CSV table of C-alpha atoms in Angstrom, one decimal:
chain,number,residue,atom,x,y,z
A,1,MET,CA,7.3,-3.0,15.0
A,2,LEU,CA,5.6,-6.1,14.4
A,3,GLU,CA,7.9,-7.3,17.7
A,4,LYS,CA,5.5,-4.6,19.7
A,5,LYS,CA,2.9,-5.8,20.9
A,6,PRO,CA,-0.8,-3.9,19.6
A,7,ASP,CA,-0.9,-1.6,23.1
A,8,GLU,CA,2.9,-0.6,23.2
A,9,ILE,CA,2.5,0.2,19.4
A,10,ILE,CA,-0.4,2.3,21.0
A,11,LYS,CA,1.2,3.9,23.2
A,12,LEU,CA,4.3,4.7,21.1
A,13,VAL,CA,1.5,6.5,18.2
A,14,GLN,CA,-0.1,8.6,20.9
A,15,ASN,CA,3.8,9.4,22.2
A,16,LEU,CA,4.7,10.8,19.2
A,17,ASN,CA,1.3,12.3,17.9
A,18,LYS,CA,1.0,14.2,21.8
A,19,GLY,CA,5.3,15.1,21.0
A,20,GLY,CA,4.0,17.2,18.0
A,21,LEU,CA,4.7,14.9,15.1
A,22,SER,CA,1.8,14.9,12.5
A,23,VAL,CA,0.2,10.6,11.6
A,24,ARG,CA,2.1,11.2,8.4
A,25,ASP,CA,5.2,11.8,10.2
A,26,ILE,CA,4.3,8.7,12.5
A,27,SER,CA,3.8,6.3,9.5
A,28,ARG,CA,6.6,6.8,8.1
A,29,ARG,CA,8.9,7.2,10.9
A,30,LEU,CA,7.5,3.6,12.3
A,31,HIS,CA,7.1,2.1,9.0
A,32,ILE,CA,2.8,1.4,9.1
A,33,SER,CA,1.0,2.7,6.8
A,34,TYR,CA,-1.1,6.1,6.8
A,35,THR,CA,-4.5,4.3,7.8
A,36,LEU,CA,-3.2,1.8,10.0
A,37,THR,CA,-1.6,4.6,12.4
A,38,CYS,CA,-5.0,6.4,12.0
A,39,ILE,CA,-6.5,3.6,14.0
A,40,TYR,CA,-3.4,3.4,17.0
A,41,LEU,CA,-4.1,6.4,17.5
A,42,LYS,CA,-7.8,6.3,18.2
A,43,GLY,CA,-6.2,3.3,20.8
A,44,PHE,CA,-6.9,0.3,18.6
A,45,GLY,CA,-5.0,-2.9,18.2
A,46,SER,CA,-5.8,-3.8,14.9
A,47,LEU,CA,-8.9,-2.7,11.8
A,48,THR,CA,-10.5,-5.5,12.8
A,49,GLU,CA,-11.3,-4.0,15.9
A,50,TYR,CA,-11.6,-0.8,14.8
A,51,GLN,CA,-14.6,-1.9,12.5
A,52,LYS,CA,-16.1,-3.9,15.4
A,53,ASP,CA,-16.3,-1.5,17.6
A,54,LEU,CA,-17.4,1.4,14.6
A,55,ALA,CA,-20.2,-1.5,14.0
A,56,ARG,CA,-21.1,-2.1,17.6
A,57,LYS,CA,-21.7,2.1,17.9
A,58,LYS,CA,-24.1,2.2,15.0
A,59,GLY,CA,-25.9,-0.7,16.9
A,60,PHE,CA,-25.2,-3.8,14.5
A,61,GLY,CA,-24.1,-6.8,16.8
A,62,SER,CA,-21.2,-7.2,13.9
A,63,TYR,CA,-19.3,-5.9,11.5
A,64,TYR,CA,-20.4,-8.2,8.9
A,65,LYS,CA,-24.1,-7.1,10.4
A,66,ARG,CA,-23.0,-4.1,9.4
A,67,LYS,CA,-22.5,-4.2,5.7
A,68,LYS,CA,-25.0,-6.3,4.8
A,69,ASP,CA,-27.4,-3.8,6.1
A,70,LEU,CA,-25.4,-1.2,4.2
A,71,ALA,CA,-25.8,-3.0,1.5
A,72,ARG,CA,-29.6,-3.5,1.7
A,73,GLU,CA,-29.9,0.7,2.1
A,74,LYS,CA,-28.0,1.2,-0.8
A,75,GLY,CA,-31.0,-1.0,-3.1
A,76,PHE,CA,-28.2,-4.6,-3.0
A,77,GLY,CA,-29.9,-8.4,-2.4
A,78,SER,CA,-26.8,-9.2,-0.8
A,79,TYR,CA,-23.4,-7.3,0.7
A,80,TYR,CA,-21.4,-10.0,-2.1
A,81,LYS,CA,-23.8,-8.3,-5.0
A,82,ARG,CA,-22.8,-4.9,-3.5
A,83,LYS,CA,-19.0,-5.2,-3.5
A,84,LYS,CA,-19.5,-6.8,-7.5
A,85,ASP,CA,-21.4,-3.6,-8.4
A,86,LEU,CA,-18.9,-1.7,-6.9
A,87,ALA,CA,-15.9,-3.0,-8.4
A,88,ARG,CA,-17.5,-2.3,-11.8
A,89,GLU,CA,-18.1,1.6,-11.1
A,90,LYS,CA,-14.6,1.0,-10.4
A,91,GLY,CA,-13.4,0.2,-13.9
A,92,PHE,CA,-12.7,-3.6,-12.8
A,93,GLY,CA,-14.2,-6.4,-14.8
A,94,SER,CA,-14.6,-8.6,-12.0
A,95,LEU,CA,-14.9,-8.1,-8.2
A,96,THR,CA,-11.9,-11.3,-8.2
A,97,GLU,CA,-9.7,-8.6,-10.2
A,98,TYR,CA,-11.0,-6.0,-7.7
A,99,LYS,CA,-10.3,-7.7,-4.9
A,100,GLU,CA,-6.3,-8.4,-6.5
A,101,TYR,CA,-5.8,-4.6,-6.8
A,102,LEU,CA,-6.7,-4.2,-3.0
A,103,PHE,CA,-4.7,-6.7,-2.2
A,104,PHE,CA,-1.7,-5.4,-4.1
A,105,LYS,CA,-2.9,-1.8,-2.9
A,106,LYS,CA,-2.0,-3.0,0.4
A,107,MET,CA,1.3,-4.3,-0.5
A,108,PHE,CA,2.3,-0.6,-2.0
A,109,ASN,CA,0.9,1.3,0.9
A,110,ASP,CA,3.6,-0.2,3.2
A,111,SER,CA,6.5,-1.1,1.0
A,112,LEU,CA,6.4,2.6,-1.2
A,113,SER,CA,5.8,4.2,2.6
A,114,ARG,CA,9.5,2.4,3.0
A,115,LEU,CA,10.6,4.0,-0.7
A,116,ALA,CA,9.8,7.2,0.1
A,117,ASP,CA,11.2,7.6,3.9
A,118,LYS,CA,14.6,5.6,2.6
A,119,LEU,CA,14.8,7.8,-0.4
A,120,SER,CA,13.7,11.3,1.6
A,121,LEU,CA,11.9,13.1,-0.9
A,122,THR,CA,8.7,15.1,-1.3
A,123,GLY,CA,5.6,12.6,-0.9
A,124,TYR,CA,6.7,8.9,-2.4
A,125,GLY,CA,9.4,11.2,-4.8
A,126,ILE,CA,8.2,9.4,-7.8
A,127,LYS,CA,7.9,11.4,-10.5
A,128,ASN,CA,6.5,9.1,-13.4
A,129,LEU,CA,7.1,5.9,-15.1
A,130,GLU,CA,6.8,4.5,-18.1
A,131,SER,CA,6.8,0.0,-18.8
A,132,ASN,CA,6.7,-1.4,-21.9
A,133,GLY,CA,5.8,-5.1,-20.6
A,134,THR,CA,9.2,-6.1,-20.0
A,135,ASN,CA,10.7,-3.4,-17.9
A,136,LEU,CA,9.8,-0.8,-15.7
A,137,THR,CA,11.4,3.1,-15.8
A,138,VAL,CA,10.8,5.0,-12.3
A,139,ARG,CA,11.9,8.5,-12.7
A,140,LEU,CA,12.4,10.2,-9.3
A,141,LEU,CA,11.2,13.8,-8.5
A,142,GLU,CA,14.8,15.7,-7.8
A,143,GLU,CA,16.6,15.3,-10.3
A,144,ASP,CA,19.5,17.0,-9.6
A,145,THR,CA,19.6,14.7,-6.1
A,146,ASP,CA,23.1,12.2,-6.6
A,147,PHE,CA,21.8,9.1,-4.7
A,148,ASP,CA,24.0,6.4,-4.2
A,149,LYS,CA,23.5,3.7,-6.8
A,150,GLY,CA,23.6,0.8,-4.9
A,151,PHE,CA,21.3,1.9,-2.4
A,152,VAL,CA,19.0,2.5,-4.5
A,153,GLU,CA,18.9,-0.3,-6.1
A,154,SER,CA,18.8,-2.0,-2.9
A,155,ILE,CA,15.8,0.0,-1.8
A,156,PHE,CA,14.0,-1.0,-4.9
A,157,ARG,CA,15.3,-4.9,-5.0
A,158,LYS,CA,13.6,-4.7,-1.3
A,159,VAL,CA,10.4,-3.1,-2.3
A,160,LEU,CA,10.1,-6.0,-5.3
A,161,GLU,CA,10.9,-8.8,-2.9
A,162,ASP,CA,8.7,-7.7,-0.2
A,163,GLY,CA,5.7,-7.7,-2.7
A,164,SER,CA,6.9,-11.6,-3.9
A,165,GLN,CA,6.3,-12.7,-0.9
A,166,TYR,CA,2.9,-11.6,-0.5
A,167,ALA,CA,2.5,-12.9,-4.0
A,168,THR,CA,4.2,-16.3,-3.2
A,169,LEU,CA,6.7,-16.2,-6.3
A,170,LYS,CA,10.2,-16.0,-6.4
A,171,GLY,CA,10.6,-12.4,-9.2
A,172,ASN,CA,13.5,-12.3,-11.3
A,173,PHE,CA,14.6,-9.0,-12.0
A,174,ASP,CA,17.1,-6.8,-13.1
A,175,ILE,CA,17.9,-3.2,-11.2
A,176,ASN,CA,19.9,-0.4,-12.7
A,177,TYR,CA,19.9,3.0,-11.1
A,178,GLU,CA,21.5,5.7,-13.0
A,179,LYS,CA,21.3,9.8,-13.3
A,180,ASN,CA,18.0,9.6,-11.3
A,181,THR,CA,16.2,7.1,-13.4
A,182,VAL,CA,15.3,3.5,-11.8
A,183,VAL,CA,15.1,0.6,-14.7
A,184,ILE,CA,13.5,-2.4,-13.4
A,185,LYS,CA,14.1,-5.4,-15.7
A,186,ALA,CA,11.3,-8.9,-15.9
A,187,ASN,CA,13.7,-12.0,-16.5
A,188,ASP,CA,10.5,-14.1,-17.2
A,189,VAL,CA,6.6,-14.9,-17.4
A,190,GLU,CA,6.2,-14.4,-13.9
A,191,SER,CA,8.0,-11.7,-12.9
A,192,ARG,CA,6.2,-9.4,-16.1
A,193,ALA,CA,2.7,-10.9,-14.7
A,194,PHE,CA,4.1,-9.5,-11.8
A,195,LEU,CA,5.6,-5.6,-12.2
A,196,ASP,CA,2.4,-5.2,-14.7
A,197,ALA,CA,0.7,-5.2,-11.6
A,198,TYR,CA,2.6,-2.6,-9.6
A,199,THR,CA,3.1,-1.3,-12.4
A,200,SER,CA,-1.2,-0.9,-12.3
A,201,ILE,CA,-0.6,0.3,-8.5
A,202,PHE,CA,2.3,3.1,-9.6
A,203,LYS,CA,-0.8,4.3,-11.6
A,204,ARG,CA,-3.4,4.7,-9.6
A,205,GLU,CA,-2.1,5.3,-6.6
A,206,VAL,CA,1.2,7.2,-7.4
A,207,ILE,CA,1.0,8.8,-10.1
A,208,ASN,CA,-2.6,10.3,-9.7
């Protein structure tokens, strides 16, 4: 979809919706996030464009001014202080930690959407997972489904490679699929740290 212009994507999304497809179906078919699909459906080419329009409708000169005003309404001295407080409310030790989580969350929304689409499972297709710091074990939902070993392993490798690009590292992973279970092994310190972040997002965004 990246090669298409925003107005072309908007028209495509709106036409698919008029044709009877739900937002979730369109998101999976076009391999774009659910949130972005909603924004295209509203006629906006990006999240920033949508936020700016929302700010203008509420009488603010800019999106940033609206965020600062909202922070003051809630009793915070600044927008930044409100963000820090929000991070603490959500159980993060710092604003930086919370931003890192949001960063990985966006990555997961995109790559897990593609994963679910290719595996053709209900929801994200993940039953549960376990991690011991080195290995991440992912069990798929449909236990009777006999997926091709190479096919499943290639999909999970693609998801990890997508994430590695976001995190600007070269992940070193072994991936093995047997009997509806995928085992991902991290082979160095960087990859283990990266897998820890993945595990955290899996638990927050998929399992819970």
